Amino acid sequence: GLEVRPDALVKNMTAMTHRFVGRHALVTGGGSGIGRAIVLRLAREGAHVTILETRAAAGESVAAEVRGEGGVARVIEADVANTEAMRTAFASLEKLHLLINNAGIAHIGNVLTTTPDDLDRIYAVNVKGVYHGLHFGVPLLLAAGGGVIVNMASLASKIGLADRFAYGMSKGAVLTMTLSVARDLIERGVRCNCVCPARVPTPFVDGFLAKNYPGQEKEMFAELSATQPIGRMGQPEEIAALVAFLCSDEAAFITGSAYDIDGGMTLLR
């Protein structure tokens, strides 16, 4: 497969262009994984970033990274599934130009093994959590004269993945919410797109391997990586680069689109 050196990737992606100077961004779930990479990328390009995290310590750690590089970041502790917490969080924002609905959780199981409680838990975070971001965030974008939304969808939004019944349901909803918001706000200065990644090494993947394949983590990581036609998993920084492009004025003609970033996985359909 095509090789990637994460150190070189990060170095190349830190030669920033200042596309977001003067812009205020909010990233849900910005305390780890893809969310962290998005926070760092937007901040390096000049955005003032608010990290909305249910785990305040994780959010503060990323905010400290941003400040250490001379950027501006703050943290709001809130659960995206909690309506009143999200109402309060967005009410505390002075401005908002870029909204990244990234927070999400995973679940493994088919329709037979997925319990009603499993479904409710996934729905609360991955569907209602995105709704909360949109419902409370869009008025702020409109008040700013327009803005950009990027929702974190998934390869599972578009193809049937084995044992991902609830997760696939939720990410399909993210895709259709994206289309709906893009359609309804196209004449009001708000663009809305989503990105659809395949596997990316995140704390979730590490936890999944540790739980299900103790002692075989390295071998299974290699096996999971090899399932992508390109021969490896994506890097969080690669997802962040696409998100940053969609947030930028370079993407001013793009709305209502779902971008695959999946190492060729859709080639296997």
Short mmCIF file of N, CA and C in Angstrom, two decimals, residues 73-204:
data_model
loop_
_atom_site.label_atom_id
_atom_site.label_comp_id
_atom_site.label_asym_id
_atom_site.label_seq_id
_atom_site.Cartn_x
_atom_site.Cartn_y
_atom_site.Cartn_z
N ALA A 73 -7.50 28.70 22.50
CA ALA A 73 -8.48 27.63 22.70
C ALA A 73 -9.06 27.71 24.09
N ARG A 74 -10.33 27.33 24.20
CA ARG A 74 -10.99 27.23 25.48
C ARG A 74 -11.78 25.92 25.51
N VAL A 75 -12.21 25.53 26.69
CA VAL A 75 -12.92 24.26 26.85
C VAL A 75 -14.26 24.50 27.52
N ILE A 76 -15.29 23.87 27.01
CA ILE A 76 -16.59 23.81 27.67
C ILE A 76 -16.88 22.36 27.98
N GLU A 77 -17.15 22.06 29.23
CA GLU A 77 -17.49 20.69 29.60
C GLU A 77 -18.99 20.50 29.41
N ALA A 78 -19.36 19.60 28.52
CA ALA A 78 -20.77 19.33 28.26
C ALA A 78 -20.91 17.99 27.56
N ASP A 79 -22.04 17.34 27.78
CA ASP A 79 -22.38 16.08 27.12
C ASP A 79 -23.27 16.43 25.94
N VAL A 80 -22.86 16.05 24.73
CA VAL A 80 -23.65 16.41 23.55
C VAL A 80 -25.05 15.82 23.58
N ALA A 81 -25.25 14.77 24.37
CA ALA A 81 -26.56 14.12 24.45
C ALA A 81 -27.53 14.87 25.36
N ASN A 82 -27.02 15.82 26.15
CA ASN A 82 -27.82 16.52 27.15
C ASN A 82 -28.31 17.86 26.59
N THR A 83 -29.61 17.96 26.38
CA THR A 83 -30.17 19.15 25.74
C THR A 83 -29.85 20.43 26.51
N GLU A 84 -30.09 20.44 27.81
CA GLU A 84 -29.88 21.66 28.58
C GLU A 84 -28.40 22.03 28.68
N ALA A 85 -27.54 21.02 28.78
CA ALA A 85 -26.10 21.28 28.82
C ALA A 85 -25.65 21.92 27.50
N MET A 86 -26.18 21.45 26.39
CA MET A 86 -25.81 22.01 25.09
C MET A 86 -26.41 23.40 24.90
N ARG A 87 -27.61 23.62 25.39
CA ARG A 87 -28.21 24.95 25.31
C ARG A 87 -27.33 25.96 26.05
N THR A 88 -26.91 25.57 27.26
CA THR A 88 -26.06 26.44 28.07
C THR A 88 -24.71 26.67 27.42
N ALA A 89 -24.12 25.60 26.87
CA ALA A 89 -22.80 25.70 26.24
C ALA A 89 -22.82 26.69 25.08
N PHE A 90 -23.80 26.58 24.20
CA PHE A 90 -23.84 27.47 23.04
C PHE A 90 -24.23 28.89 23.43
N ALA A 91 -25.02 29.02 24.50
CA ALA A 91 -25.38 30.36 24.97
C ALA A 91 -24.17 31.13 25.49
N SER A 92 -23.11 30.39 25.85
CA SER A 92 -21.90 31.04 26.39
C SER A 92 -20.96 31.53 25.29
N LEU A 93 -21.26 31.19 24.04
CA LEU A 93 -20.39 31.59 22.92
C LEU A 93 -20.73 33.01 22.47
N GLU A 94 -19.70 33.80 22.28
CA GLU A 94 -19.91 35.16 21.77
C GLU A 94 -20.13 35.15 20.26
N LYS A 95 -19.35 34.33 19.56
CA LYS A 95 -19.42 34.25 18.11
C LYS A 95 -19.22 32.80 17.68
N LEU A 96 -19.73 32.49 16.49
CA LEU A 96 -19.46 31.17 15.92
C LEU A 96 -19.49 31.29 14.40
N HIS A 97 -18.42 30.82 13.78
CA HIS A 97 -18.32 30.82 12.32
C HIS A 97 -18.17 29.42 11.75
N LEU A 98 -17.54 28.53 12.52
CA LEU A 98 -17.26 27.17 12.06
C LEU A 98 -17.75 26.18 13.12
N LEU A 99 -18.63 25.27 12.74
CA LEU A 99 -19.18 24.28 13.67
C LEU A 99 -18.82 22.88 13.19
N ILE A 100 -18.07 22.16 14.03
CA ILE A 100 -17.66 20.80 13.68
C ILE A 100 -18.33 19.83 14.65
N ASN A 101 -19.33 19.12 14.18
CA ASN A 101 -20.01 18.11 14.99
C ASN A 101 -19.26 16.79 14.84
N ASN A 102 -18.29 16.61 15.72
CA ASN A 102 -17.38 15.46 15.61
C ASN A 102 -17.65 14.37 16.66
N ALA A 103 -18.18 14.73 17.81
CA ALA A 103 -18.32 13.77 18.91
C ALA A 103 -19.18 12.57 18.49
N GLY A 104 -18.73 11.39 18.86
CA GLY A 104 -19.49 10.18 18.54
C GLY A 104 -18.97 9.00 19.31
N ILE A 105 -19.79 7.98 19.40
CA ILE A 105 -19.39 6.73 20.05
C ILE A 105 -19.69 5.57 19.10
N ALA A 106 -19.08 4.45 19.37
CA ALA A 106 -19.22 3.28 18.50
C ALA A 106 -19.96 2.16 19.21
N HIS A 107 -20.45 1.22 18.41
CA HIS A 107 -21.09 0.03 18.95
C HIS A 107 -20.91 -1.11 17.95
N ILE A 108 -20.65 -2.28 18.47
CA ILE A 108 -20.47 -3.47 17.63
C ILE A 108 -21.64 -4.41 17.89
N GLY A 109 -22.32 -4.81 16.83
CA GLY A 109 -23.44 -5.74 16.98
C GLY A 109 -24.37 -5.65 15.79
N ASN A 110 -25.10 -6.77 15.52
CA ASN A 110 -26.09 -6.77 14.45
C ASN A 110 -27.47 -6.52 15.03
N VAL A 111 -28.50 -6.62 14.20
CA VAL A 111 -29.84 -6.29 14.65
C VAL A 111 -30.34 -7.25 15.74
N LEU A 112 -29.79 -8.46 15.78
CA LEU A 112 -30.21 -9.43 16.78
C LEU A 112 -29.54 -9.19 18.13
N THR A 113 -28.30 -8.75 18.10
CA THR A 113 -27.54 -8.58 19.36
C THR A 113 -27.60 -7.17 19.91
N THR A 114 -28.09 -6.22 19.11
CA THR A 114 -28.21 -4.83 19.57
C THR A 114 -29.47 -4.68 20.42
N THR A 115 -29.29 -4.31 21.67
CA THR A 115 -30.44 -4.17 22.58
C THR A 115 -31.07 -2.80 22.43
N PRO A 116 -32.31 -2.63 22.90
CA PRO A 116 -32.92 -1.30 22.89
C PRO A 116 -32.06 -0.26 23.61
N ASP A 117 -31.44 -0.66 24.71
CA ASP A 117 -30.57 0.28 25.43
C ASP A 117 -29.36 0.66 24.59
N ASP A 118 -28.79 -0.31 23.87
CA ASP A 118 -27.66 -0.02 22.97
C ASP A 118 -28.08 1.03 21.94
N LEU A 119 -29.24 0.82 21.34
CA LEU A 119 -29.72 1.72 20.30
C LEU A 119 -29.94 3.13 20.85
N ASP A 120 -30.55 3.19 22.04
CA ASP A 120 -30.80 4.50 22.65
C ASP A 120 -29.51 5.24 22.96
N ARG A 121 -28.50 4.50 23.43
CA ARG A 121 -27.21 5.11 23.78
C ARG A 121 -26.54 5.69 22.54
N ILE A 122 -26.53 4.94 21.45
CA ILE A 122 -25.92 5.41 20.21
C ILE A 122 -26.71 6.60 19.65
N TYR A 123 -28.04 6.49 19.67
CA TYR A 123 -28.88 7.57 19.16
C TYR A 123 -28.64 8.87 19.94
N ALA A 124 -28.55 8.75 21.26
CA ALA A 124 -28.42 9.94 22.11
C ALA A 124 -27.18 10.76 21.76
N VAL A 125 -26.08 10.08 21.50
CA VAL A 125 -24.82 10.79 21.21
C VAL A 125 -24.67 11.10 19.72
N ASN A 126 -24.81 10.09 18.88
CA ASN A 126 -24.45 10.23 17.47
C ASN A 126 -25.52 10.93 16.63
N VAL A 127 -26.77 10.85 17.05
CA VAL A 127 -27.85 11.50 16.29
C VAL A 127 -28.34 12.75 17.03
N LYS A 128 -28.84 12.56 18.25
CA LYS A 128 -29.34 13.71 18.99
C LYS A 128 -28.22 14.68 19.33
N GLY A 129 -27.02 14.17 19.57
CA GLY A 129 -25.88 15.04 19.84
C GLY A 129 -25.57 15.96 18.67
N VAL A 130 -25.64 15.42 17.45
CA VAL A 130 -25.43 16.25 16.25
C VAL A 130 -26.59 17.23 16.09
N TYR A 131 -27.80 16.76 16.33
CA TYR A 131 -28.96 17.66 16.30
C TYR A 131 -28.77 18.83 17.27
N HIS A 132 -28.32 18.55 18.48
CA HIS A 132 -28.10 19.63 19.45
C HIS A 132 -27.10 20.65 18.92
N GLY A 133 -26.01 20.17 18.35
CA GLY A 133 -25.02 21.08 17.78
C GLY A 133 -25.63 21.95 16.70
N LEU A 134 -26.43 21.35 15.83
CA LEU A 134 -27.08 22.09 14.76
C LEU A 134 -28.15 23.04 15.29
N HIS A 135 -28.99 22.54 16.17
CA HIS A 135 -30.13 23.32 16.67
C HIS A 135 -29.66 24.57 17.42
N PHE A 136 -28.63 24.41 18.24
CA PHE A 136 -28.14 25.54 19.03
C PHE A 136 -27.04 26.32 18.33
N GLY A 137 -26.37 25.70 17.36
CA GLY A 137 -25.26 26.36 16.67
C GLY A 137 -25.68 27.21 15.49
N VAL A 138 -26.69 26.75 14.74
CA VAL A 138 -27.08 27.46 13.53
C VAL A 138 -27.52 28.91 13.80
N PRO A 139 -28.29 29.19 14.87
CA PRO A 139 -28.63 30.60 15.12
C PRO A 139 -27.40 31.49 15.29
N LEU A 140 -26.34 30.96 15.87
CA LEU A 140 -25.10 31.74 16.03
C LEU A 140 -24.41 31.95 14.68
N LEU A 141 -24.43 30.93 13.83
CA LEU A 141 -23.86 31.08 12.49
C LEU A 141 -24.63 32.15 11.71
N LEU A 142 -25.95 32.11 11.80
CA LEU A 142 -26.77 33.10 11.10
C LEU A 142 -26.52 34.51 11.65
N ALA A 143 -26.35 34.60 12.96
CA ALA A 143 -26.09 35.90 13.59
C ALA A 143 -24.75 36.48 13.13
N ALA A 144 -23.82 35.59 12.76
CA ALA A 144 -22.51 36.04 12.28
C ALA A 144 -22.52 36.37 10.80
N GLY A 145 -23.67 36.21 10.19
CA GLY A 145 -23.78 36.50 8.76
C GLY A 145 -23.54 35.30 7.87
N GLY A 146 -23.46 34.13 8.48
CA GLY A 146 -23.22 32.89 7.74
C GLY A 146 -22.05 32.13 8.33
N GLY A 147 -21.86 30.91 7.88
CA GLY A 147 -20.78 30.10 8.42
C GLY A 147 -20.78 28.73 7.78
N VAL A 148 -20.00 27.84 8.39
CA VAL A 148 -19.79 26.51 7.83
C VAL A 148 -20.00 25.45 8.90
N ILE A 149 -20.67 24.37 8.51
CA ILE A 149 -20.84 23.20 9.37
C ILE A 149 -20.18 22.01 8.69
N VAL A 150 -19.41 21.26 9.45
CA VAL A 150 -18.91 19.97 8.97
C VAL A 150 -19.30 18.91 10.01
N ASN A 151 -20.05 17.92 9.58
CA ASN A 151 -20.47 16.83 10.44
C ASN A 151 -19.60 15.59 10.20
N MET A 152 -19.32 14.86 11.27
CA MET A 152 -18.51 13.65 11.13
C MET A 152 -19.43 12.47 10.87
N ALA A 153 -19.50 12.06 9.61
CA ALA A 153 -20.26 10.89 9.23
C ALA A 153 -19.29 9.69 9.21
N SER A 154 -19.44 8.79 8.27
CA SER A 154 -18.61 7.59 8.28
C SER A 154 -18.79 6.83 6.97
N LEU A 155 -17.83 5.97 6.69
CA LEU A 155 -18.01 4.99 5.62
C LEU A 155 -19.33 4.24 5.83
N ALA A 156 -19.70 4.03 7.11
CA ALA A 156 -20.93 3.31 7.45
C ALA A 156 -22.19 4.08 7.07
N SER A 157 -22.05 5.37 6.71
CA SER A 157 -23.19 6.14 6.23
C SER A 157 -23.66 5.64 4.87
N LYS A 158 -22.74 5.02 4.13
CA LYS A 158 -22.99 4.73 2.72
C LYS A 158 -23.02 3.26 2.38
N ILE A 159 -22.29 2.44 3.13
CA ILE A 159 -22.27 1.00 2.82
C ILE A 159 -22.59 0.21 4.08
N GLY A 160 -23.07 -1.01 3.89
CA GLY A 160 -23.40 -1.87 5.02
C GLY A 160 -22.15 -2.52 5.58
N LEU A 161 -21.76 -2.15 6.79
CA LEU A 161 -20.61 -2.75 7.45
C LEU A 161 -21.10 -3.85 8.40
N ALA A 162 -20.40 -4.96 8.42
CA ALA A 162 -20.79 -6.07 9.28
C ALA A 162 -20.77 -5.67 10.75
N ASP A 163 -21.78 -6.08 11.48
CA ASP A 163 -21.86 -5.87 12.93
C ASP A 163 -21.79 -4.40 13.33
N ARG A 164 -22.40 -3.55 12.54
CA ARG A 164 -22.43 -2.12 12.87
C ARG A 164 -23.86 -1.58 12.72
N PHE A 165 -24.85 -2.36 13.18
CA PHE A 165 -26.25 -1.98 12.97
C PHE A 165 -26.56 -0.61 13.55
N ALA A 166 -26.36 -0.43 14.85
CA ALA A 166 -26.71 0.84 15.50
C ALA A 166 -25.80 1.97 15.03
N TYR A 167 -24.52 1.68 14.90
CA TYR A 167 -23.57 2.70 14.47
C TYR A 167 -23.90 3.15 13.04
N GLY A 168 -24.15 2.20 12.15
CA GLY A 168 -24.50 2.54 10.78
C GLY A 168 -25.78 3.35 10.70
N MET A 169 -26.77 2.98 11.54
CA MET A 169 -28.02 3.74 11.61
C MET A 169 -27.73 5.19 11.96
N SER A 170 -26.90 5.39 12.96
CA SER A 170 -26.63 6.75 13.43
C SER A 170 -25.86 7.57 12.40
N LYS A 171 -24.92 6.95 11.73
CA LYS A 171 -24.12 7.70 10.76
C LYS A 171 -24.89 7.93 9.46
N GLY A 172 -25.85 7.06 9.15
CA GLY A 172 -26.76 7.35 8.04
C GLY A 172 -27.59 8.58 8.35
N ALA A 173 -27.99 8.71 9.61
CA ALA A 173 -28.75 9.89 10.02
C ALA A 173 -27.91 11.15 9.92
N VAL A 174 -26.63 11.06 10.25
CA VAL A 174 -25.75 12.24 10.14
C VAL A 174 -25.68 12.70 8.68
N LEU A 175 -25.59 11.76 7.76
CA LEU A 175 -25.55 12.11 6.34
C LEU A 175 -26.83 12.82 5.92
N THR A 176 -27.98 12.28 6.30
CA THR A 176 -29.23 12.89 5.85
C THR A 176 -29.52 14.20 6.58
N MET A 177 -29.09 14.34 7.83
CA MET A 177 -29.21 15.64 8.50
C MET A 177 -28.37 16.68 7.78
N THR A 178 -27.20 16.28 7.32
CA THR A 178 -26.32 17.18 6.57
C THR A 178 -27.01 17.70 5.32
N LEU A 179 -27.63 16.79 4.56
CA LEU A 179 -28.32 17.18 3.34
C LEU A 179 -29.48 18.12 3.64
N SER A 180 -30.23 17.83 4.69
CA SER A 180 -31.38 18.64 5.05
C SER A 180 -30.98 20.06 5.44
N VAL A 181 -29.96 20.16 6.29
CA VAL A 181 -29.50 21.49 6.74
C VAL A 181 -28.92 22.27 5.56
N ALA A 182 -28.15 21.60 4.71
CA ALA A 182 -27.58 22.27 3.54
C ALA A 182 -28.69 22.84 2.66
N ARG A 183 -29.74 22.05 2.47
CA ARG A 183 -30.85 22.48 1.61
C ARG A 183 -31.60 23.67 2.22
N ASP A 184 -31.88 23.58 3.50
CA ASP A 184 -32.69 24.61 4.15
C ASP A 184 -31.96 25.93 4.35
N LEU A 185 -30.62 25.88 4.41
CA LEU A 185 -29.87 27.09 4.73
C LEU A 185 -29.03 27.61 3.57
N ILE A 186 -29.22 27.04 2.39
CA ILE A 186 -28.36 27.38 1.26
C ILE A 186 -28.49 28.86 0.87
N GLU A 187 -29.64 29.45 1.11
CA GLU A 187 -29.84 30.86 0.75
C GLU A 187 -29.60 31.79 1.93
N ARG A 188 -29.09 31.23 3.04
CA ARG A 188 -28.88 32.05 4.24
C ARG A 188 -27.40 32.12 4.65
N GLY A 189 -26.53 31.73 3.73
CA GLY A 189 -25.11 31.90 3.98
C GLY A 189 -24.45 30.82 4.82
N VAL A 190 -25.13 29.69 4.98
CA VAL A 190 -24.56 28.59 5.76
C VAL A 190 -24.34 27.39 4.85
N ARG A 191 -23.11 26.91 4.81
CA ARG A 191 -22.78 25.68 4.08
C ARG A 191 -22.70 24.53 5.07
N CYS A 192 -23.14 23.34 4.65
CA CYS A 192 -23.10 22.17 5.53
C CYS A 192 -22.68 20.95 4.73
N ASN A 193 -21.60 20.33 5.14
CA ASN A 193 -21.08 19.11 4.50
C ASN A 193 -20.74 18.09 5.57
N CYS A 194 -20.48 16.87 5.14
CA CYS A 194 -19.99 15.86 6.07
C CYS A 194 -18.84 15.09 5.45
N VAL A 195 -18.04 14.48 6.30
CA VAL A 195 -16.93 13.65 5.84
C VAL A 195 -17.19 12.22 6.29
N CYS A 196 -16.75 11.28 5.46
CA CYS A 196 -17.05 9.86 5.68
C CYS A 196 -15.75 9.05 5.73
N PRO A 197 -15.10 9.02 6.89
CA PRO A 197 -13.84 8.27 6.98
C PRO A 197 -14.06 6.77 7.09
N ALA A 198 -13.04 6.03 6.67
CA ALA A 198 -12.95 4.61 7.00
C ALA A 198 -12.14 4.53 8.31
N ARG A 199 -11.43 3.42 8.53
CA ARG A 199 -10.73 3.24 9.81
C ARG A 199 -9.60 4.25 9.99
N VAL A 200 -9.57 4.81 11.18
CA VAL A 200 -8.53 5.74 11.60
C VAL A 200 -8.07 5.28 12.98
N PRO A 201 -6.75 5.19 13.23
CA PRO A 201 -6.29 4.77 14.57
C PRO A 201 -6.62 5.83 15.62
N THR A 202 -7.51 5.46 16.52
CA THR A 202 -7.96 6.36 17.59
C THR A 202 -7.99 5.57 18.88
N PRO A 203 -8.21 6.23 20.02
CA PRO A 203 -8.33 5.49 21.27
C PRO A 203 -9.41 4.41 21.23
N PHE A 204 -10.49 4.63 20.44
CA PHE A 204 -11.53 3.60 20.33
C PHE A 204 -10.97 2.32 19.72
#
